[in-house]
Amino acid sequence: MYNKISGGWLKHWDFMLLDMIFLQAAYIFSYMVRNGINNPYENRIYLNIGIFICMIDLCASFFLEGYRGIMRRDGFMEFKAVIKHVFTVCIFVLAYLFLSKSSEEFSRISFVVFSVSAVAVLFIERSLWKLYLLKYKKIYYMKKALLVLTSSDIAEEVVQTAERNTYNELQILGIVLADRDDLVGYVIGGEKVVCRKEELYDYIQTKWVDGILINVSEQYNIPGQFVTQCTQMGVTVHIKISEIGEDAGNQELEKIAGYVVVSTGIGSSSPGALFAKRLIDIAGALIGLVCTGILSIFVVPAIKIASPGPVIFRQTRIGRNGRKFQMYKFRSMHMDAEERKKALMEKNQMQGNIFKLYNDPRIIGSGPDGRRHGLGWFLRKTSIDEFPQFWNVLKGDMSLVGTRPPTVDEWEKYEHHHRARLAMKPGITGIWQISGRSDITDFEEIVKLDMEYIKNWNIGLDLRIIWKTLGVVMKGKGSC
């Protein structure tokens, strides 16, 4: 899924929080200039305005996208951005005072002092915080992993330019040379040549790669099929201003790693839509965790009695673009389930890179032939075993809606086109789940459904899937 690196304004939550704090500091200072050393929040009007400033500050951050490319801005650009932000807040404060007929109770001197001091403190705060982040290479968000495809004659220049312009947003994974196969393992410009061009698809398949930066000399041509193949694998391709085929997917113009590039991805999403999706995830995760706590009162002792061992099952799964994370579930299988899986692989009732056994003897209470309906069957049939995954959603490893996260052994068997289903965060539910989890036995059909979801994703689609999932779970269809 393609979204501009500079567009992910929510990742700059640290700037948002600092802005909110320093706006309140400017507000308190402006009150004290007019009214002396007193608490402004003891006055009802000033308390309401203080709360209103926080709300408008947050809305302005979202609608004005004031943090877009903040790490790249120089002093003058930052000063203009601060003025725009503060001006917006002040206009809405004036509108609130007018509409609430409270203007006579609010000091004009305080308002002027607030306007001026807010610009000053926000500019100083942002400038100092950027210096700190760049100097100590601090980040408070997930970097994007970038592979560089270039030619040997300009490789060092390209890598050094990219390194100078990452602004803590990018992690350079390594280099692939379009014209040399004999330099694999060599270090150029501080980065290692990781594989030959012919091995690039296999490298992408097994590594965490968010995007590829392509910048080669004019005498070397990158086939349009290469861009199409990478896009179909779910990897965003950034080409230094170049013409590419019309069928390569969504295309956007942006600046990345110091170069103006055409970026191509399997789908596209706006920062606002991703923000809305994350808000829904957080709200759903909090509700889900409350339910998990209530269910734990009954589920924990039941599992302990039925099968001694940890109540929570932890397993390494593959997330967006190959990131590994620990997924949590209520344990519905015996402790040796993973070891016994190898012996049961020949009985697998799914076609392709996914394992499913309807009468699974590894499930708690299923009996030697797996036909009994015990505690494990109940947990899986009602999807209660999935509830701890709301913690993964709150952490950001998963989303409420997405694709099923594969296990490591499944991922290692993926073909190139299967990787595209990792272009979005995995989800607790998805199109596959509401289409009949046990009725679909062909992995290729699951991939097809996942690709349909990724290419057509929008908030409305997520909400419809969540609603249908509730119906599927209540009816107990397609589980176990």
Coordinates of C-alpha atoms in Angstrom, one line a residue:
M1 CA 0.0 0.0 0.0
Y2 CA 1.5 3.3 -1.1
N3 CA 1.4 6.4 1.1
K4 CA 3.8 9.3 0.9
I5 CA 6.6 9.2 3.5
S6 CA 6.2 12.9 4.1
G7 CA 2.4 12.5 4.4
G8 CA 2.5 10.4 7.6
W9 CA 1.9 13.4 9.8
L10 CA 0.6 11.2 12.7
K11 CA 4.2 9.8 13.2
H12 CA 5.1 13.3 14.4
W13 CA 3.0 13.0 17.5
D14 CA 5.9 14.3 19.5
F15 CA 5.7 17.7 17.7
M16 CA 1.9 17.7 18.2
L17 CA 2.2 17.1 21.9
L18 CA 4.9 19.7 22.3
D19 CA 3.0 22.2 20.3
M20 CA -0.1 21.7 22.5
I21 CA 2.0 22.1 25.7
F22 CA 3.7 25.2 24.5
L23 CA 0.5 26.8 23.2
Q24 CA -0.9 26.4 26.7
A25 CA 2.3 27.9 28.2
A26 CA 1.9 30.9 25.9
Y27 CA -1.8 31.1 26.9
I28 CA -0.9 31.1 30.6
F29 CA 1.8 33.7 30.0
S30 CA -0.6 36.0 28.2
Y31 CA -3.1 35.8 31.0
M32 CA -0.4 36.6 33.6
V33 CA 0.7 39.7 31.6
R34 CA -2.8 41.1 32.0
N35 CA -3.9 39.7 35.3
G36 CA -0.8 39.0 37.3
I37 CA 0.4 35.7 38.8
N38 CA -2.9 33.9 38.8
N39 CA -4.3 30.6 37.5
P40 CA -6.3 31.3 34.3
Y41 CA -8.2 28.0 34.5
E42 CA -10.0 29.2 37.6
N43 CA -11.9 31.6 35.4
R44 CA -14.7 29.8 33.5
I45 CA -14.2 31.8 30.2
Y46 CA -10.4 31.3 30.2
L47 CA -10.8 27.6 31.1
N48 CA -13.2 27.2 28.1
I49 CA -10.8 29.0 25.8
G50 CA -7.8 26.9 27.0
I51 CA -9.7 23.7 26.2
F52 CA -10.9 25.1 22.9
I53 CA -7.2 26.0 21.9
C54 CA -6.3 22.4 22.5
M55 CA -9.1 21.2 20.3
I56 CA -8.4 23.7 17.5
D57 CA -4.7 22.9 17.7
L58 CA -5.4 19.2 17.0
C59 CA -7.9 20.0 14.2
A60 CA -5.5 22.4 12.6
S61 CA -2.7 19.8 12.7
F62 CA -5.0 17.3 10.9
F63 CA -6.6 19.5 8.3
L64 CA -3.7 21.8 7.5
E65 CA -1.2 18.8 7.6
G66 CA 1.2 21.2 9.3
Y67 CA 3.7 18.4 10.1
R68 CA 4.1 17.2 6.5
G69 CA 7.9 17.2 5.8
I70 CA 8.7 19.0 9.1
M71 CA 12.1 17.5 9.4
R72 CA 13.1 18.8 5.9
R73 CA 12.0 22.4 6.5
D74 CA 14.6 25.2 7.0
G75 CA 14.2 28.0 9.5
F76 CA 12.2 30.4 7.2
M77 CA 9.9 27.6 6.1
E78 CA 9.3 26.6 9.6
F79 CA 8.6 30.2 10.7
K80 CA 5.9 30.5 8.0
A81 CA 4.4 27.1 9.0
V82 CA 4.2 28.3 12.6
I83 CA 2.6 31.6 11.7
K84 CA 0.0 29.7 9.6
H85 CA -0.7 27.3 12.5
V86 CA -1.1 30.0 15.1
F87 CA -3.1 32.3 12.8
T88 CA -5.6 29.4 12.3
V89 CA -5.9 28.9 16.1
C90 CA -6.4 32.6 16.8
I91 CA -9.1 33.0 14.1
F92 CA -11.1 30.2 15.6
V93 CA -10.7 31.6 19.1
L94 CA -12.0 34.9 17.9
A95 CA -15.0 33.1 16.2
Y96 CA -15.7 31.2 19.5
L97 CA -15.6 34.5 21.5
F98 CA -17.9 36.2 19.1
L99 CA -20.4 33.3 18.8
S100 CA -20.5 32.6 22.5
K101 CA -20.8 36.4 23.2
S102 CA -17.8 36.2 25.6
S103 CA -15.6 38.7 23.9
E104 CA -16.2 41.4 26.5
E105 CA -15.0 39.1 29.3
F106 CA -11.8 38.2 27.5
S107 CA -8.9 40.6 27.6
R108 CA -7.8 42.0 24.2
I109 CA -4.3 42.5 25.6
S110 CA -4.1 38.8 26.6
F111 CA -5.2 37.8 23.1
V112 CA -2.5 39.9 21.4
V113 CA 0.2 38.7 23.8
F114 CA -1.0 35.1 23.2
S115 CA -0.8 35.5 19.4
V116 CA 2.8 36.9 19.5
S117 CA 4.2 34.7 22.2
A118 CA 2.6 31.5 20.6
V119 CA 4.5 32.2 17.4
A120 CA 7.7 32.7 19.3
V121 CA 7.6 29.7 21.6
L122 CA 6.3 27.3 18.9
F123 CA 9.1 28.3 16.5
I124 CA 11.8 27.9 19.2
E125 CA 10.3 24.6 20.4
R126 CA 10.1 23.1 16.9
S127 CA 13.6 24.3 15.9
L128 CA 15.3 23.0 19.1
W129 CA 13.4 19.7 19.0
K130 CA 14.4 19.1 15.3
L131 CA 18.0 19.8 16.2
Y132 CA 17.8 17.3 19.1
L133 CA 16.2 14.6 16.9
L134 CA 18.8 15.0 14.1
K135 CA 21.8 15.2 16.4
Y136 CA 21.0 12.2 18.4
K137 CA 19.2 10.3 15.6
K138 CA 16.1 9.8 17.8
I139 CA 12.9 8.5 16.3
Y140 CA 9.4 7.9 17.8
Y141 CA 7.9 6.1 14.8
M142 CA 8.7 3.2 12.5
K143 CA 11.2 4.0 9.8
K144 CA 10.6 2.9 6.2
A145 CA 13.1 0.4 5.0
L146 CA 14.5 1.4 1.6
L147 CA 16.6 -0.6 -0.9
V148 CA 18.7 1.4 -3.5
L149 CA 18.9 0.1 -7.1
T150 CA 21.6 2.1 -8.9
S151 CA 24.6 1.7 -11.3
S152 CA 28.2 1.4 -10.2
D153 CA 29.3 4.7 -11.7
I154 CA 27.0 6.8 -9.5
A155 CA 26.4 4.4 -6.6
E156 CA 28.5 6.2 -4.1
E157 CA 26.9 9.6 -4.9
V158 CA 23.4 8.2 -4.8
V159 CA 24.0 6.5 -1.4
Q160 CA 25.6 9.5 0.2
T161 CA 22.8 11.8 -1.1
A162 CA 20.2 9.4 0.3
E163 CA 22.0 9.2 3.7
R164 CA 22.2 13.0 3.9
N165 CA 18.4 13.3 3.3
T166 CA 16.9 10.5 5.3
Y167 CA 16.0 12.9 8.2
N168 CA 15.5 9.8 10.4
E169 CA 12.6 8.7 8.2
L170 CA 14.4 6.1 6.1
Q171 CA 16.6 3.1 6.8
I172 CA 18.9 2.2 3.9
L173 CA 19.0 -1.6 3.7
G174 CA 21.7 -1.8 1.1
I175 CA 22.5 -1.5 -2.6
V176 CA 21.7 -3.5 -5.7
L177 CA 23.8 -2.7 -8.8
A178 CA 22.1 -2.7 -12.2
D179 CA 25.3 -3.2 -14.2
R180 CA 27.7 -5.3 -12.0
D181 CA 27.2 -8.7 -10.5
D182 CA 30.8 -9.1 -9.1
L183 CA 30.5 -6.5 -6.3
V184 CA 28.1 -8.4 -4.0
G185 CA 29.3 -8.0 -0.5
Y186 CA 31.3 -4.9 -1.2
V187 CA 30.6 -1.7 0.7
I188 CA 30.0 1.5 -1.4
G189 CA 29.4 4.8 0.3
G190 CA 28.9 3.1 3.6
E191 CA 26.3 0.6 2.4
K192 CA 26.7 -3.0 1.4
V193 CA 25.8 -4.4 -2.0
V194 CA 23.3 -7.0 -0.8
C195 CA 22.5 -9.1 -4.0
R196 CA 22.7 -9.3 -7.8
K197 CA 19.9 -7.7 -9.8
E198 CA 18.6 -11.1 -10.9
E199 CA 18.2 -12.0 -7.2
L200 CA 16.4 -8.9 -6.2
Y201 CA 12.9 -10.5 -6.2
D202 CA 14.1 -13.2 -3.9
Y203 CA 15.8 -10.7 -1.6
I204 CA 12.6 -8.6 -1.4
Q205 CA 10.6 -11.8 -0.7
T206 CA 12.5 -12.7 2.5
K207 CA 13.4 -9.3 3.9
W208 CA 11.6 -6.3 5.4
V209 CA 11.5 -3.9 2.5
D210 CA 9.0 -1.0 2.2
G211 CA 10.3 0.5 -1.0
I212 CA 13.0 0.6 -3.7
L213 CA 14.7 3.8 -4.8
I214 CA 15.8 3.5 -8.5
N215 CA 18.4 5.9 -9.7
V216 CA 20.6 4.7 -12.5
S217 CA 22.7 6.4 -15.2
E218 CA 21.0 7.2 -18.5
Q219 CA 22.7 4.4 -20.4
Y220 CA 21.0 1.8 -18.3
N221 CA 17.3 1.1 -18.7
I222 CA 15.1 -0.5 -16.0
P223 CA 12.3 -2.5 -17.7
G224 CA 8.8 -1.5 -17.0
Q225 CA 8.1 -5.1 -16.1
F226 CA 10.5 -4.8 -13.2
V227 CA 8.4 -1.9 -11.7
T228 CA 5.2 -3.9 -12.3
Q229 CA 6.6 -7.0 -10.6
C230 CA 7.8 -5.1 -7.6
T231 CA 4.5 -3.3 -7.3
Q232 CA 2.7 -6.7 -7.5
M233 CA 4.8 -7.9 -4.6
G234 CA 3.5 -5.0 -2.6
V235 CA 6.7 -2.9 -2.6
T236 CA 6.5 0.8 -3.4
V237 CA 8.9 1.8 -6.2
H238 CA 10.5 5.3 -6.3
I239 CA 12.0 6.2 -9.6
K240 CA 14.1 9.3 -10.0
I241 CA 12.0 11.3 -12.5
S242 CA 11.4 8.8 -15.3
E243 CA 8.6 7.6 -17.5
I244 CA 7.0 4.3 -16.5
G245 CA 4.2 2.2 -17.9
E246 CA 0.6 3.1 -17.4
D247 CA -0.2 -0.3 -15.9
A248 CA 2.3 0.0 -13.1
G249 CA -0.3 1.1 -10.5
N250 CA -0.8 4.2 -8.5
Q251 CA 1.8 6.9 -9.3
E252 CA 2.6 10.0 -7.2
L253 CA 5.3 12.7 -7.4
E254 CA 7.3 13.3 -4.2
K255 CA 10.7 13.9 -2.9
I256 CA 12.6 11.1 -1.2
A257 CA 16.2 10.7 -0.1
G258 CA 17.1 13.9 -1.7
Y259 CA 15.6 13.1 -5.1
V260 CA 12.4 14.0 -6.9
V261 CA 10.9 10.7 -7.8
V262 CA 7.8 9.1 -9.3
S263 CA 6.5 6.6 -6.7
T264 CA 4.4 3.6 -7.7
G265 CA 2.5 1.3 -5.4
I266 CA -0.1 -1.4 -5.4
G267 CA -2.7 1.0 -3.9
S268 CA -2.8 4.4 -2.4
S269 CA -4.1 6.0 0.8
S270 CA -4.2 9.5 2.1
P271 CA -2.8 10.5 5.5
G272 CA -6.3 11.5 6.6
A273 CA -7.7 8.0 5.8
L274 CA -4.8 6.3 7.5
F275 CA -5.4 8.5 10.6
A276 CA -9.0 7.6 10.6
K277 CA -8.2 3.9 10.3
R278 CA -5.8 4.2 13.2
L279 CA -8.4 6.0 15.4
I280 CA -10.9 3.2 14.7
D281 CA -8.2 0.6 15.6
I282 CA -7.4 2.3 18.9
A283 CA -11.1 2.7 19.8
G284 CA -11.8 -0.9 18.8
A285 CA -8.7 -2.2 20.6
L286 CA -9.6 -0.5 23.9
I287 CA -13.2 -1.9 23.8
G288 CA -11.8 -5.3 22.8
L289 CA -9.3 -5.3 25.7
V290 CA -12.0 -4.5 28.2
C291 CA -13.9 -7.6 26.8
T292 CA -10.7 -9.6 27.0
G293 CA -10.3 -8.7 30.7
I294 CA -13.9 -9.9 31.4
L295 CA -13.5 -13.1 29.4
S296 CA -10.2 -13.8 31.2
I297 CA -12.1 -14.3 34.5
F298 CA -13.6 -17.5 33.0
V299 CA -11.2 -18.4 30.2
V300 CA -7.9 -18.4 32.2
P301 CA -8.9 -21.0 34.9
A302 CA -10.6 -23.1 32.2
I303 CA -7.5 -23.4 30.1
K304 CA -5.3 -24.0 33.2
I305 CA -7.5 -26.9 34.3
A306 CA -7.8 -28.4 30.8
S307 CA -4.2 -28.1 29.8
P308 CA -1.4 -27.0 32.2
G309 CA 0.9 -24.3 30.8
P310 CA 0.8 -20.7 29.7
V311 CA -2.7 -19.3 29.0
I312 CA -1.5 -16.9 26.4
F313 CA 0.0 -18.4 23.2
R314 CA 2.7 -16.3 21.6
Q315 CA 3.8 -16.8 18.0
T316 CA 6.1 -14.9 15.6
R317 CA 4.1 -13.7 12.7
I318 CA 4.9 -11.7 9.6
G319 CA 3.5 -8.2 9.5
R320 CA 3.5 -5.3 7.0
N321 CA 6.2 -5.6 4.3
G322 CA 8.0 -8.5 6.2
R323 CA 8.2 -7.0 9.7
K324 CA 8.2 -9.7 12.4
F325 CA 6.1 -9.4 15.5
Q326 CA 4.7 -11.5 18.4
M327 CA 1.0 -12.3 18.0
Y328 CA -1.0 -13.2 21.1
K329 CA -4.0 -15.5 21.5
F330 CA -5.7 -17.5 24.2
R331 CA -4.1 -20.9 24.0
S332 CA -6.6 -23.3 22.4
M333 CA -4.0 -26.1 21.6
H334 CA -1.8 -28.3 23.6
M335 CA 1.7 -27.1 24.4
D336 CA 3.4 -29.4 21.8
A337 CA 1.1 -28.2 19.0
E338 CA 4.0 -26.7 16.9
E339 CA 6.0 -29.9 17.1
R340 CA 3.0 -32.1 16.1
K341 CA 2.2 -29.9 13.2
K342 CA 5.0 -31.4 11.1
A343 CA 3.6 -34.8 11.4
L344 CA 0.1 -33.6 10.4
M345 CA 1.2 -31.6 7.3
E346 CA 0.3 -34.5 5.0
K347 CA -3.3 -34.2 6.3
N348 CA -3.5 -30.5 5.6
Q349 CA -6.9 -29.7 4.1
M350 CA -5.8 -26.3 2.6
Q351 CA -4.2 -25.9 -0.8
G352 CA -1.0 -23.8 -0.8
N353 CA 1.0 -22.0 1.9
I354 CA -1.5 -22.2 4.8
F355 CA -2.3 -25.0 7.2
K356 CA -5.8 -26.0 8.3
L357 CA -7.1 -29.3 9.8
Y358 CA -10.8 -29.5 10.7
N359 CA -10.4 -32.4 13.1
D360 CA -7.2 -31.3 14.7
P361 CA -6.0 -33.5 17.6
R362 CA -3.7 -30.7 18.8
I363 CA -6.8 -28.7 20.0
I364 CA -7.5 -28.9 23.7
G365 CA -10.2 -31.5 24.4
S366 CA -10.4 -32.8 20.8
G367 CA -9.3 -36.3 21.6
P368 CA -6.8 -38.5 19.7
D369 CA -8.7 -38.3 16.4
G370 CA -9.6 -34.6 16.8
R371 CA -13.3 -35.2 16.5
R372 CA -14.4 -34.2 20.1
H373 CA -15.7 -30.7 20.8
G374 CA -14.0 -29.6 23.9
L375 CA -12.7 -26.3 25.4
G376 CA -10.3 -25.6 22.5
W377 CA -13.0 -26.1 19.9
F378 CA -15.3 -23.7 21.8
L379 CA -12.7 -21.0 22.0
R380 CA -12.0 -21.3 18.3
K381 CA -15.6 -21.6 17.2
T382 CA -16.6 -18.5 19.1
S383 CA -13.4 -16.7 18.2
I384 CA -12.7 -16.0 21.9
D385 CA -9.1 -17.2 21.4
E386 CA -8.5 -14.2 19.1
F387 CA -9.3 -11.5 21.8
P388 CA -5.7 -11.0 23.0
Q389 CA -4.9 -9.8 19.5
F390 CA -6.5 -6.5 20.5
W391 CA -3.2 -5.8 22.3
N392 CA -1.4 -6.2 19.0
V393 CA -3.9 -3.7 17.5
L394 CA -3.3 -1.2 20.2
K395 CA 0.5 -1.6 19.9
G396 CA 0.2 -1.0 16.1
D397 CA 1.4 -4.5 15.0
M398 CA -2.0 -5.3 13.6
S399 CA -5.2 -3.5 12.6
L400 CA -8.8 -4.5 13.2
V401 CA -9.2 -5.2 9.5
G402 CA -6.5 -6.4 7.2
T403 CA -5.0 -9.6 5.9
R404 CA -4.2 -12.8 7.9
P405 CA -0.6 -12.6 9.2
P406 CA 1.3 -15.6 8.0
T407 CA 3.6 -17.7 10.2
V408 CA 7.3 -17.7 9.5
D409 CA 7.3 -21.1 7.9
E410 CA 4.4 -20.1 5.6
W411 CA 6.1 -16.9 4.7
E412 CA 9.3 -18.6 3.7
K413 CA 7.3 -20.7 1.2
Y414 CA 5.7 -17.7 -0.5
E415 CA 6.0 -17.1 -4.2
H416 CA 6.8 -13.6 -5.3
H417 CA 3.2 -12.6 -6.0
H418 CA 2.1 -13.8 -2.6
R419 CA 4.2 -11.1 -0.9
A420 CA 1.7 -8.4 -2.0
R421 CA -0.8 -9.5 0.7
L422 CA 1.8 -8.0 3.2
A423 CA 1.4 -4.5 1.7
M424 CA -0.9 -3.6 4.6
K425 CA -0.9 -4.3 8.3
P426 CA -2.4 -7.7 9.1
G427 CA -5.8 -7.7 10.7
I428 CA -7.9 -9.6 13.3
T429 CA -10.5 -9.9 10.6
G430 CA -10.7 -9.4 6.8
I431 CA -12.5 -10.3 3.6
W432 CA -11.3 -13.9 3.9
Q433 CA -12.9 -14.3 7.3
I434 CA -16.3 -13.0 6.3
S435 CA -16.2 -15.0 3.1
G436 CA -16.3 -18.3 5.0
R437 CA -13.1 -19.1 6.8
S438 CA -13.4 -22.8 6.6
D439 CA -15.1 -22.9 3.2
I440 CA -12.2 -21.5 1.3
T441 CA -9.4 -24.1 0.9
D442 CA -7.3 -22.7 -1.8
F443 CA -4.6 -20.3 -0.7
E444 CA -4.6 -18.6 -4.1
E445 CA -8.2 -17.7 -3.6
I446 CA -7.3 -16.1 -0.2
V447 CA -4.5 -14.1 -1.9
K448 CA -7.0 -13.0 -4.5
L449 CA -9.4 -11.8 -1.8
D450 CA -6.6 -10.0 0.0
M451 CA -5.5 -8.2 -3.1
E452 CA -9.1 -7.1 -3.8
Y453 CA -9.2 -5.6 -0.3
I454 CA -5.8 -3.8 -0.6
K455 CA -6.5 -2.3 -4.0
N456 CA -10.0 -1.1 -3.0
W457 CA -9.3 -0.2 0.6
N458 CA -11.3 2.7 2.2
I459 CA -12.7 3.3 5.6
G460 CA -16.2 2.4 4.5
L461 CA -14.9 -1.0 3.4
D462 CA -13.3 -1.6 6.9
L463 CA -16.6 -0.7 8.7
R464 CA -18.6 -3.1 6.5
I465 CA -16.1 -5.9 7.2
I466 CA -16.2 -5.2 10.9
W467 CA -20.0 -5.3 10.8
K468 CA -20.2 -8.5 8.9
T469 CA -17.5 -10.1 11.1
L470 CA -19.8 -9.5 14.1
G471 CA -22.5 -11.4 12.3
V472 CA -20.2 -14.2 11.4
V473 CA -18.8 -14.6 14.9
M474 CA -22.3 -14.5 16.5
K475 CA -23.4 -17.3 14.1
G476 CA -20.2 -19.2 14.6
K477 CA -19.9 -19.7 10.8
G478 CA -16.6 -20.8 9.2
S479 CA -14.6 -21.1 12.4
C480 CA -12.4 -23.9 13.7

